[in-house]
XYZ file of N, CA and C in Angstrom:
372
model
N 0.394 39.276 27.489
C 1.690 39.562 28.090
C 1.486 40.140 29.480
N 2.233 39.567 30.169
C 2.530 40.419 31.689
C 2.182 41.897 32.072
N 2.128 43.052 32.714
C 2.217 43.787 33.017
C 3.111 44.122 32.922
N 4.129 43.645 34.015
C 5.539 44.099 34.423
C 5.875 43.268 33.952
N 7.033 42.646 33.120
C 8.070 41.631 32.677
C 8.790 41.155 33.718
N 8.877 39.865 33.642
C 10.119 39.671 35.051
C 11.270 39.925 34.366
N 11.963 40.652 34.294
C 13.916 40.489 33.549
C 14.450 39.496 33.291
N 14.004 38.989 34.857
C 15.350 37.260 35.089
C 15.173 36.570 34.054
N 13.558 36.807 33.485
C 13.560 35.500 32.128
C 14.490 36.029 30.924
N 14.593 37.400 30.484
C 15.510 37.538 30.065
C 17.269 37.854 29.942
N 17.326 37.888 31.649
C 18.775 38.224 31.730
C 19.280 36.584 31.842
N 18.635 35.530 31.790
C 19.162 33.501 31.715
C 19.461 33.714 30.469
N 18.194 34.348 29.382
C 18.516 34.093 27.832
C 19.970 34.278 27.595
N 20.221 35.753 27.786
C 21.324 36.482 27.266
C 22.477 35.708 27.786
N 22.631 35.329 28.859
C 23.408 34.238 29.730
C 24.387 33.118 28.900
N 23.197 32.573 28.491
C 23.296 31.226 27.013
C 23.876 31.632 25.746
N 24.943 31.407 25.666
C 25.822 31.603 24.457
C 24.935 31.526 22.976
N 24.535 29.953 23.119
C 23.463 29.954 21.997
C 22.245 29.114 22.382
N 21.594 30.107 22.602
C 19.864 29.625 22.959
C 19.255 28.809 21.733
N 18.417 27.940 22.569
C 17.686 27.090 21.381
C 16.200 27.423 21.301
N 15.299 27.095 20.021
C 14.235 27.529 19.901
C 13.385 27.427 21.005
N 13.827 26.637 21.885
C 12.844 25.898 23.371
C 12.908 26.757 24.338
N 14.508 27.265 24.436
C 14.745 28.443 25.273
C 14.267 29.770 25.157
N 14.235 30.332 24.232
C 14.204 31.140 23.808
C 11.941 31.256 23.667
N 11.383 30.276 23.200
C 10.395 30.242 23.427
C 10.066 30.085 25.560
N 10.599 29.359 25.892
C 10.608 29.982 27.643
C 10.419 30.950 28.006
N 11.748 31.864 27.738
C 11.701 32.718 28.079
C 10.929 33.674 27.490
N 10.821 33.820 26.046
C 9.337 34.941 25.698
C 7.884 35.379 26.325
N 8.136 33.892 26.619
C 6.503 33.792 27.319
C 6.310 33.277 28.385
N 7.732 33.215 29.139
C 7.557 32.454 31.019
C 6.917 31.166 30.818
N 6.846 30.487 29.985
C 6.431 29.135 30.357
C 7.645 28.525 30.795
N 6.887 27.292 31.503
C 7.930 26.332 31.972
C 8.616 25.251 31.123
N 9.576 24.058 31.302
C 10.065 23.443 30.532
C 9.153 22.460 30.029
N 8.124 22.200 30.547
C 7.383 20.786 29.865
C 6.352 21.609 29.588
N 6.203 22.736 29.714
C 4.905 23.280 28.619
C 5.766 23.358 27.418
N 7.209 24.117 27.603
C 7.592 24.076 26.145
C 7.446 22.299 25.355
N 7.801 21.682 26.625
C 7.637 19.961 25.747
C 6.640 19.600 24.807
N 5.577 20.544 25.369
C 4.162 20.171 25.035
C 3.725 20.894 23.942
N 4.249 21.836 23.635
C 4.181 22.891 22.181
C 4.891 21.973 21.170
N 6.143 21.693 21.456
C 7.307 21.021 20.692
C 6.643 19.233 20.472
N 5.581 18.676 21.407
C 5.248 17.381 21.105
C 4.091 17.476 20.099
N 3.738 18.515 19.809
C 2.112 19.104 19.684
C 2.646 19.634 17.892
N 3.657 20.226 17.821
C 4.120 19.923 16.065
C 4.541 18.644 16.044
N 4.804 17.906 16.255
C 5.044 16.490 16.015
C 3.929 15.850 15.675
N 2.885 16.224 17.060
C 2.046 15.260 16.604
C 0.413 15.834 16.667
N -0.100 16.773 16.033
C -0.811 17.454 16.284
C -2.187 16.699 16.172
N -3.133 17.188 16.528
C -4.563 16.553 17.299
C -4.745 15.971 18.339
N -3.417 15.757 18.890
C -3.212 14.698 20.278
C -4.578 14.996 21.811
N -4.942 14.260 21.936
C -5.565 14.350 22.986
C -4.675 14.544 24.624
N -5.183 15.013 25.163
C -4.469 14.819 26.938
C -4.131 13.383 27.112
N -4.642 12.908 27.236
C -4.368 11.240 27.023
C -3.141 10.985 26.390
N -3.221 11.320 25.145
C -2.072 10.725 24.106
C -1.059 11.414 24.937
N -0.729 12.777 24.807
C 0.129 13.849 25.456
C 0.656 13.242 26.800
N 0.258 12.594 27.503
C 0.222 12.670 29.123
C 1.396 11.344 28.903
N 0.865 10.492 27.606
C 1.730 9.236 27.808
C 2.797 9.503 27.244
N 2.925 10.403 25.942
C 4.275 10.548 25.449
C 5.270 11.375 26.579
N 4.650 12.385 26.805
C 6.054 13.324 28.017
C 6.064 12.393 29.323
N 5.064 11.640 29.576
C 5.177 10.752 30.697
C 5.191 11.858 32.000
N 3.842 12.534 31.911
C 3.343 13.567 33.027
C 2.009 12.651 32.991
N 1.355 13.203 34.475
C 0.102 12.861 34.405
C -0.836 14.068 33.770
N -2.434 13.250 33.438
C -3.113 14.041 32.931
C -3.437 15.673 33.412
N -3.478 15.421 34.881
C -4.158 16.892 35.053
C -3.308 17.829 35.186
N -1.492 17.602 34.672
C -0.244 18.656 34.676
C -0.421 18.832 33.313
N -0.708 17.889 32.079
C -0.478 18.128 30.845
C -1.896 19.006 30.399
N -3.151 19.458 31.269
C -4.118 19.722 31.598
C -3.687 21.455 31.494
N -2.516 21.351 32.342
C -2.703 22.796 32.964
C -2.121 23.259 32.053
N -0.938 22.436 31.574
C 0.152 22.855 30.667
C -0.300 23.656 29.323
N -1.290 22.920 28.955
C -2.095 23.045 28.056
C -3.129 24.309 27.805
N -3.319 24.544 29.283
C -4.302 25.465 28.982
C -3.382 26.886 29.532
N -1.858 27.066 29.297
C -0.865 28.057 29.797
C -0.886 27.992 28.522
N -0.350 27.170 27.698
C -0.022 27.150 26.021
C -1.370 28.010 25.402
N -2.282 27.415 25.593
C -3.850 28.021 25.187
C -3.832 29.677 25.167
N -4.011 29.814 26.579
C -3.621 31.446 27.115
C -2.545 32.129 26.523
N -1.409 31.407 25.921
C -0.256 31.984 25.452
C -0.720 32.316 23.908
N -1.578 32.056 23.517
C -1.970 32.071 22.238
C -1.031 30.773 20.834
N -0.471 30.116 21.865
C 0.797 29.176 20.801
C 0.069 27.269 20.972
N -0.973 27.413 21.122
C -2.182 25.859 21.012
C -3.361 26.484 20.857
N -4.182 25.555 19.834
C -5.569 25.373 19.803
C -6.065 24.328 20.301
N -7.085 24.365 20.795
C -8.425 22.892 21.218
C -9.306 23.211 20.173
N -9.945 21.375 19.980
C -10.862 21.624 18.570
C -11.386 20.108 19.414
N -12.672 20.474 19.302
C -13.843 19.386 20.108
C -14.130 18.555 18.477
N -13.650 17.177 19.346
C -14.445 16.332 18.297
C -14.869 15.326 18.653
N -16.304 14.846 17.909
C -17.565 14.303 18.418
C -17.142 12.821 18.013
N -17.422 11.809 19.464
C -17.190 10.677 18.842
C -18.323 10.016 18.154
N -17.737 8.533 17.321
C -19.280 7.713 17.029
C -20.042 7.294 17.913
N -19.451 6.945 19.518
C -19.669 6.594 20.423
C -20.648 6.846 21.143
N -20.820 8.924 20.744
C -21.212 9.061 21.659
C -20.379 9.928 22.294
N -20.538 11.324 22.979
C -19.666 12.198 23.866
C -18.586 13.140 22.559
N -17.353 13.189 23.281
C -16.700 13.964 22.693
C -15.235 14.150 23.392
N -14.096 14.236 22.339
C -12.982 15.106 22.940
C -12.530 15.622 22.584
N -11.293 16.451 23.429
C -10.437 17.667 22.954
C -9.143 17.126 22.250
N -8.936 18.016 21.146
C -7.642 17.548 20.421
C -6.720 18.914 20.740
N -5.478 18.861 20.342
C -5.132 20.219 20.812
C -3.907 20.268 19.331
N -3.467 21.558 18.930
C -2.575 21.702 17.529
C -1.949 22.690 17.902
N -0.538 22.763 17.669
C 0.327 23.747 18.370
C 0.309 24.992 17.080
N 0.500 25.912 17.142
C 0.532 27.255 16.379
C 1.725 26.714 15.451
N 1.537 27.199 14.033
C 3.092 26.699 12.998
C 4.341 27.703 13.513
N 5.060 26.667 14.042
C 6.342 27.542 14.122
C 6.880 29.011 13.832
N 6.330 29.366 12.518
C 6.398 30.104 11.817
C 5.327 31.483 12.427
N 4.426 31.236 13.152
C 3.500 32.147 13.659
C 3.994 32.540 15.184
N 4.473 31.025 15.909
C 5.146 31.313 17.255
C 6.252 32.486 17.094
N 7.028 32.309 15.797
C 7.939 33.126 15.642
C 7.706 34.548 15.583
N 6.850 34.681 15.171
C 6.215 36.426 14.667
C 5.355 36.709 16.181
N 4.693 35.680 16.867
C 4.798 36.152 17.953
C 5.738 36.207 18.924
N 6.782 35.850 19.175
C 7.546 35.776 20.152
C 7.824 37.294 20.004
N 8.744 37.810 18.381
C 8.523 38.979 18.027
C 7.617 40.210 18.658
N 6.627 39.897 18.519
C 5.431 41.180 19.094
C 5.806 41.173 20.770
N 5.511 39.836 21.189
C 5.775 40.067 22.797
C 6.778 40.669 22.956
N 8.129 39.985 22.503
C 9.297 41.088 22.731
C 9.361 42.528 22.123
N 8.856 42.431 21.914
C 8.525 44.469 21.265
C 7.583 45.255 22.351
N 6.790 44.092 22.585
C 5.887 44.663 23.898
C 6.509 45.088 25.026
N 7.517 44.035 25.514
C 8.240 44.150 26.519
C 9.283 45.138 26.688
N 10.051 45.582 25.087
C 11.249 46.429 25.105
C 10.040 47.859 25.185
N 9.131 48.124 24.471
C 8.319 49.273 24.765
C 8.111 49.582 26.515
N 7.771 48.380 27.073
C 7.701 48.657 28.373
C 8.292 49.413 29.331
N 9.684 48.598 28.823
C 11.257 49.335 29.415
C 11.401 50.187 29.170
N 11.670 50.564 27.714
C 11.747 51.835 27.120
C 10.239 53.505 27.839
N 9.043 52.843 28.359
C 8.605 53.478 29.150
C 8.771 53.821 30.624
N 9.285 52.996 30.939
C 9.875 52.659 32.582
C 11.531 53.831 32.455
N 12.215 53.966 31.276
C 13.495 54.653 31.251
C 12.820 56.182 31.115
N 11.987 56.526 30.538
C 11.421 57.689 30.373
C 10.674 58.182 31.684
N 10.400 57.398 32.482
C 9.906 57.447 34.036
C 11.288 58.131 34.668
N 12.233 57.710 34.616
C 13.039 57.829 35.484
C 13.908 59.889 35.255
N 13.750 60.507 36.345
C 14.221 61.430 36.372
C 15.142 62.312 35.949
């Protein structure tokens, strides 16, 4: 999590009458809209390579690259190296079960209201 929280990601949420799991995952964790694509394509279709990924959202490889490795850092995707018959190797990637994104979104936002809640105790 951030240091400082930006607000704005949460003062859009509150904005939205009724936020959807996509939104609401945005804003928890400042990702952008096609990283959320890429979490949300990634339960669909999990093991997907960059390759596969790049053709379904119809991004090129080295955005679904980065995307990927923001999701990674976010703790909400895994990479799992697998060896071809060929010869070499690639990356598959598996999005976190819904169910875990959820309990984290949870902690971050607890992180963040602690923050505030330290920042109000700052104030004079």
């Amino acid at each position: 999590m951030e240091p400082e929280p930006d607000p704005a990601r949460f003062r859009d949420l509150m904005l939205d009458s009724e936020p959807g799991f996509e939104e609401v995952l945005r804003c928890v964790f400042g990702i952008q809209k096609h990283e959320a694509r890429l979490y949300l394509e990634l339960l669909n279709a999990p093991d997907s390579t960059v390759a596969e990924l790049a053709e379904t959202v119809e991004r090129d490889r080295s955005n679904v690259n980065r995307g990927l490795t923001t999701l990674i850092e976010k703790h909400l995707v895994d990479r799992r190296r697998r060896l071809l018959d060929s010869g070499g190797h690639i990356y598959q990637y598996r999005a976190i079960a819904p169910e875990e994104a959820r309990e984290l979104m949870h902690e971050t936002l607890d992180e963040w209201a602690a923050y505030v809640h330290e920042r109000i105790d700052e104030f004079p």
